[in-house]
Amino acid sequence: MVKQYIYFVRYGLTKYPLVEDVGPYDSPLHPVDGYEHGIAIARRLAAMPSPPDVVYSSSLHRAVSTSQIIVHALGHTKNSIRVEDGLIEWLTPSLTVQPDGTRLQPRTVEQLVEDMTFTEIDEEYKSVNPISAATDPKEVPEGAPYFFESEEYLMIRAKTSMSRILEHADGKNICIVSHTPCAQAMALYLEGAASVEESKIGPWPLGGVTMFTKDSDNDNWKLGMYADTSHMPGDYKKGLKEWSLPCLHKK
């Protein structure tokens, strides 16, 4: 029986800690620990019996840097990272607006490749769930990311993004490098639990890897591993700096 695998990755330590309602919201990885964590994550994925074939990434710096480390561990270089708008951070004010009113401005693919030399990015890939420029929810395409999203809407965005990515991947094993709110929302969608209370989705620490599998003859995804950090170095192996969506705090 042929199986398809999805791996969700939360990056490692960032240079500047993200503080809600304060920022910074697009920090690079920590120049030492963050890259060490990325290498540990990448080695874990490369050693899996069925490693990822394709990597989809948020456009934020910490996610693209982690994706860069992963694709090299998988033996890929050019045109191997698909930057996907649908994987961007939860576009809620507490995670995107600084005290002076400055709003997060995600970089374009062109900026990531030309200004930041992320040459592993596939410049031909077009986001399957682009960020909407509309601010009126009535004008936003169904499931598109936009400023500003409610938690309820994030679930819709996650379902839309996940469905379209799976269609685009066409049965390949995929790795998704995103942010905890988006990754948890997509995991909840794949898990399909009857309620949040019955879900196995919970706090997600830095460097945590989650895995879902599906047999080729059905559409039911099975959670095989959640937010695992056994590959991480030092105390991070215990699972540090956890984060959860507000709805999961009520469990």
PDB file of N, CA and C in Angstrom, residues 13-51:
ATOM      1  N   LEU A  13      15.052  28.419  17.394  1.00  0.00           N
ATOM      2  CA  LEU A  13      15.175  29.699  18.096  1.00  0.00           C
ATOM      3  C   LEU A  13      15.447  30.844  17.119  1.00  0.00           C
ATOM      4  N   THR A  14      14.771  31.962  17.332  1.00  0.00           N
ATOM      5  CA  THR A  14      14.991  33.141  16.511  1.00  0.00           C
ATOM      6  C   THR A  14      15.966  34.103  17.203  1.00  0.00           C
ATOM      7  N   LYS A  15      16.549  34.992  16.400  1.00  0.00           N
ATOM      8  CA  LYS A  15      17.505  35.967  16.941  1.00  0.00           C
ATOM      9  C   LYS A  15      16.827  36.899  17.935  1.00  0.00           C
ATOM     10  N   TYR A  16      15.617  37.339  17.576  1.00  0.00           N
ATOM     11  CA  TYR A  16      14.856  38.235  18.448  1.00  0.00           C
ATOM     12  C   TYR A  16      13.555  37.544  18.829  1.00  0.00           C
ATOM     13  N   PRO A  17      13.312  37.321  20.110  1.00  0.00           N
ATOM     14  CA  PRO A  17      12.076  36.654  20.526  1.00  0.00           C
ATOM     15  C   PRO A  17      10.848  37.462  20.099  1.00  0.00           C
ATOM     16  N   LEU A  18       9.844  36.776  19.557  1.00  0.00           N
ATOM     17  CA  LEU A  18       8.606  37.442  19.173  1.00  0.00           C
ATOM     18  C   LEU A  18       7.756  37.643  20.416  1.00  0.00           C
ATOM     19  N   VAL A  19       7.434  38.892  20.701  1.00  0.00           N
ATOM     20  CA  VAL A  19       6.564  39.226  21.827  1.00  0.00           C
ATOM     21  C   VAL A  19       5.247  39.723  21.247  1.00  0.00           C
ATOM     22  N   GLU A  20       4.149  39.088  21.612  1.00  0.00           N
ATOM     23  CA  GLU A  20       2.858  39.482  21.064  1.00  0.00           C
ATOM     24  C   GLU A  20       2.553  40.940  21.376  1.00  0.00           C
ATOM     25  N   ASP A  21       2.025  41.655  20.404  1.00  0.00           N
ATOM     26  CA  ASP A  21       1.686  43.079  20.468  1.00  0.00           C
ATOM     27  C   ASP A  21       2.912  43.986  20.487  1.00  0.00           C
ATOM     28  N   VAL A  22       4.100  43.403  20.395  1.00  0.00           N
ATOM     29  CA  VAL A  22       5.336  44.188  20.416  1.00  0.00           C
ATOM     30  C   VAL A  22       6.196  43.905  19.188  1.00  0.00           C
ATOM     31  N   GLY A  23       6.386  42.623  18.870  1.00  0.00           N
ATOM     32  CA  GLY A  23       7.255  42.233  17.761  1.00  0.00           C
ATOM     33  C   GLY A  23       8.612  41.800  18.270  1.00  0.00           C
ATOM     34  N   PRO A  24       9.633  41.751  17.407  1.00  0.00           N
ATOM     35  CA  PRO A  24       9.537  41.887  15.953  1.00  0.00           C
ATOM     36  C   PRO A  24       8.887  40.650  15.344  1.00  0.00           C
ATOM     37  N   TYR A  25       8.252  40.822  14.199  1.00  0.00           N
ATOM     38  CA  TYR A  25       7.442  39.758  13.624  1.00  0.00           C
ATOM     39  C   TYR A  25       8.118  39.005  12.487  1.00  0.00           C
ATOM     40  N   ASP A  26       9.280  39.460  12.071  1.00  0.00           N
ATOM     41  CA  ASP A  26       9.980  38.761  10.987  1.00  0.00           C
ATOM     42  C   ASP A  26      11.462  38.599  11.328  1.00  0.00           C
ATOM     43  N   SER A  27      11.720  38.066  12.505  1.00  0.00           N
ATOM     44  CA  SER A  27      13.101  37.872  12.947  1.00  0.00           C
ATOM     45  C   SER A  27      13.777  36.751  12.175  1.00  0.00           C
ATOM     46  N   PRO A  28      15.077  36.887  11.910  1.00  0.00           N
ATOM     47  CA  PRO A  28      15.828  35.751  11.365  1.00  0.00           C
ATOM     48  C   PRO A  28      16.047  34.705  12.457  1.00  0.00           C
ATOM     49  N   LEU A  29      16.563  33.561  12.084  1.00  0.00           N
ATOM     50  CA  LEU A  29      16.959  32.565  13.075  1.00  0.00           C
ATOM     51  C   LEU A  29      18.111  33.093  13.911  1.00  0.00           C
ATOM     52  N   HIS A  30      18.224  32.590  15.130  1.00  0.00           N
ATOM     53  CA  HIS A  30      19.395  32.903  15.949  1.00  0.00           C
ATOM     54  C   HIS A  30      20.629  32.410  15.193  1.00  0.00           C
ATOM     55  N   PRO A  31      21.688  33.239  15.088  1.00  0.00           N
ATOM     56  CA  PRO A  31      22.836  32.876  14.240  1.00  0.00           C
ATOM     57  C   PRO A  31      23.585  31.619  14.677  1.00  0.00           C
ATOM     58  N   VAL A  32      23.374  31.198  15.918  1.00  0.00           N
ATOM     59  CA  VAL A  32      24.028  29.962  16.380  1.00  0.00           C
ATOM     60  C   VAL A  32      22.968  28.897  16.683  1.00  0.00           C
ATOM     61  N   ASP A  33      22.186  29.126  17.723  1.00  0.00           N
ATOM     62  CA  ASP A  33      21.213  28.119  18.153  1.00  0.00           C
ATOM     63  C   ASP A  33      20.143  27.852  17.103  1.00  0.00           C
ATOM     64  N   GLY A  34      19.668  28.914  16.454  1.00  0.00           N
ATOM     65  CA  GLY A  34      18.606  28.739  15.462  1.00  0.00           C
ATOM     66  C   GLY A  34      19.034  27.857  14.315  1.00  0.00           C
ATOM     67  N   TYR A  35      20.280  28.038  13.862  1.00  0.00           N
ATOM     68  CA  TYR A  35      20.778  27.207  12.761  1.00  0.00           C
ATOM     69  C   TYR A  35      21.095  25.792  13.241  1.00  0.00           C
ATOM     70  N   GLU A  36      21.564  25.673  14.468  1.00  0.00           N
ATOM     71  CA  GLU A  36      21.785  24.334  15.028  1.00  0.00           C
ATOM     72  C   GLU A  36      20.459  23.576  15.096  1.00  0.00           C
ATOM     73  N   HIS A  37      19.401  24.281  15.500  1.00  0.00           N
ATOM     74  CA  HIS A  37      18.083  23.650  15.554  1.00  0.00           C
ATOM     75  C   HIS A  37      17.609  23.257  14.160  1.00  0.00           C
ATOM     76  N   GLY A  38      17.839  24.154  13.188  1.00  0.00           N
ATOM     77  CA  GLY A  38      17.451  23.848  11.813  1.00  0.00           C
ATOM     78  C   GLY A  38      18.149  22.616  11.279  1.00  0.00           C
ATOM     79  N   ILE A  39      19.422  22.477  11.592  1.00  0.00           N
ATOM     80  CA  ILE A  39      20.183  21.302  11.159  1.00  0.00           C
ATOM     81  C   ILE A  39      19.627  20.031  11.804  1.00  0.00           C
ATOM     82  N   ALA A  40      19.266  20.124  13.088  1.00  0.00           N
ATOM     83  CA  ALA A  40      18.705  18.962  13.778  1.00  0.00           C
ATOM     84  C   ALA A  40      17.372  18.551  13.161  1.00  0.00           C
ATOM     85  N   ILE A  41      16.538  19.534  12.842  1.00  0.00           N
ATOM     86  CA  ILE A  41      15.255  19.256  12.192  1.00  0.00           C
ATOM     87  C   ILE A  41      15.487  18.612  10.828  1.00  0.00           C
ATOM     88  N   ALA A  42      16.392  19.194  10.054  1.00  0.00           N
ATOM     89  CA  ALA A  42      16.667  18.709   8.700  1.00  0.00           C
ATOM     90  C   ALA A  42      17.182  17.273   8.713  1.00  0.00           C
ATOM     91  N   ARG A  43      18.073  16.975   9.633  1.00  0.00           N
ATOM     92  CA  ARG A  43      18.605  15.606   9.732  1.00  0.00           C
ATOM     93  C   ARG A  43      17.503  14.627  10.095  1.00  0.00           C
ATOM     94  N   ARG A  44      16.589  15.047  10.958  1.00  0.00           N
ATOM     95  CA  ARG A  44      15.471  14.179  11.347  1.00  0.00           C
ATOM     96  C   ARG A  44      14.615  13.846  10.125  1.00  0.00           C
ATOM     97  N   LEU A  45      14.290  14.856   9.345  1.00  0.00           N
ATOM     98  CA  LEU A  45      13.453  14.643   8.168  1.00  0.00           C
ATOM     99  C   LEU A  45      14.159  13.779   7.127  1.00  0.00           C
ATOM    100  N   ALA A  46      15.441  14.057   6.909  1.00  0.00           N
ATOM    101  CA  ALA A  46      16.195  13.312   5.900  1.00  0.00           C
ATOM    102  C   ALA A  46      16.338  11.838   6.283  1.00  0.00           C
ATOM    103  N   ALA A  47      16.306  11.555   7.584  1.00  0.00           N
ATOM    104  CA  ALA A  47      16.476  10.185   8.061  1.00  0.00           C
ATOM    105  C   ALA A  47      15.161   9.397   8.114  1.00  0.00           C
ATOM    106  N   MET A  48      14.046  10.059   7.852  1.00  0.00           N
ATOM    107  CA  MET A  48      12.759   9.362   7.901  1.00  0.00           C
ATOM    108  C   MET A  48      12.690   8.310   6.789  1.00  0.00           C
ATOM    109  N   PRO A  49      12.010   7.194   7.023  1.00  0.00           N
ATOM    110  CA  PRO A  49      11.888   6.165   5.981  1.00  0.00           C
ATOM    111  C   PRO A  49      11.262   6.699   4.697  1.00  0.00           C
ATOM    112  N   SER A  50      10.353   7.668   4.838  1.00  0.00           N
ATOM    113  CA  SER A  50       9.734   8.310   3.665  1.00  0.00           C
ATOM    114  C   SER A  50       9.883   9.821   3.823  1.00  0.00           C
ATOM    115  N   PRO A  51      11.047  10.355   3.476  1.00  0.00           N
ATOM    116  CA  PRO A  51      11.303  11.791   3.671  1.00  0.00           C
ATOM    117  C   PRO A  51      10.486  12.638   2.695  1.00  0.00           C
TER     118      PRO A  51
END
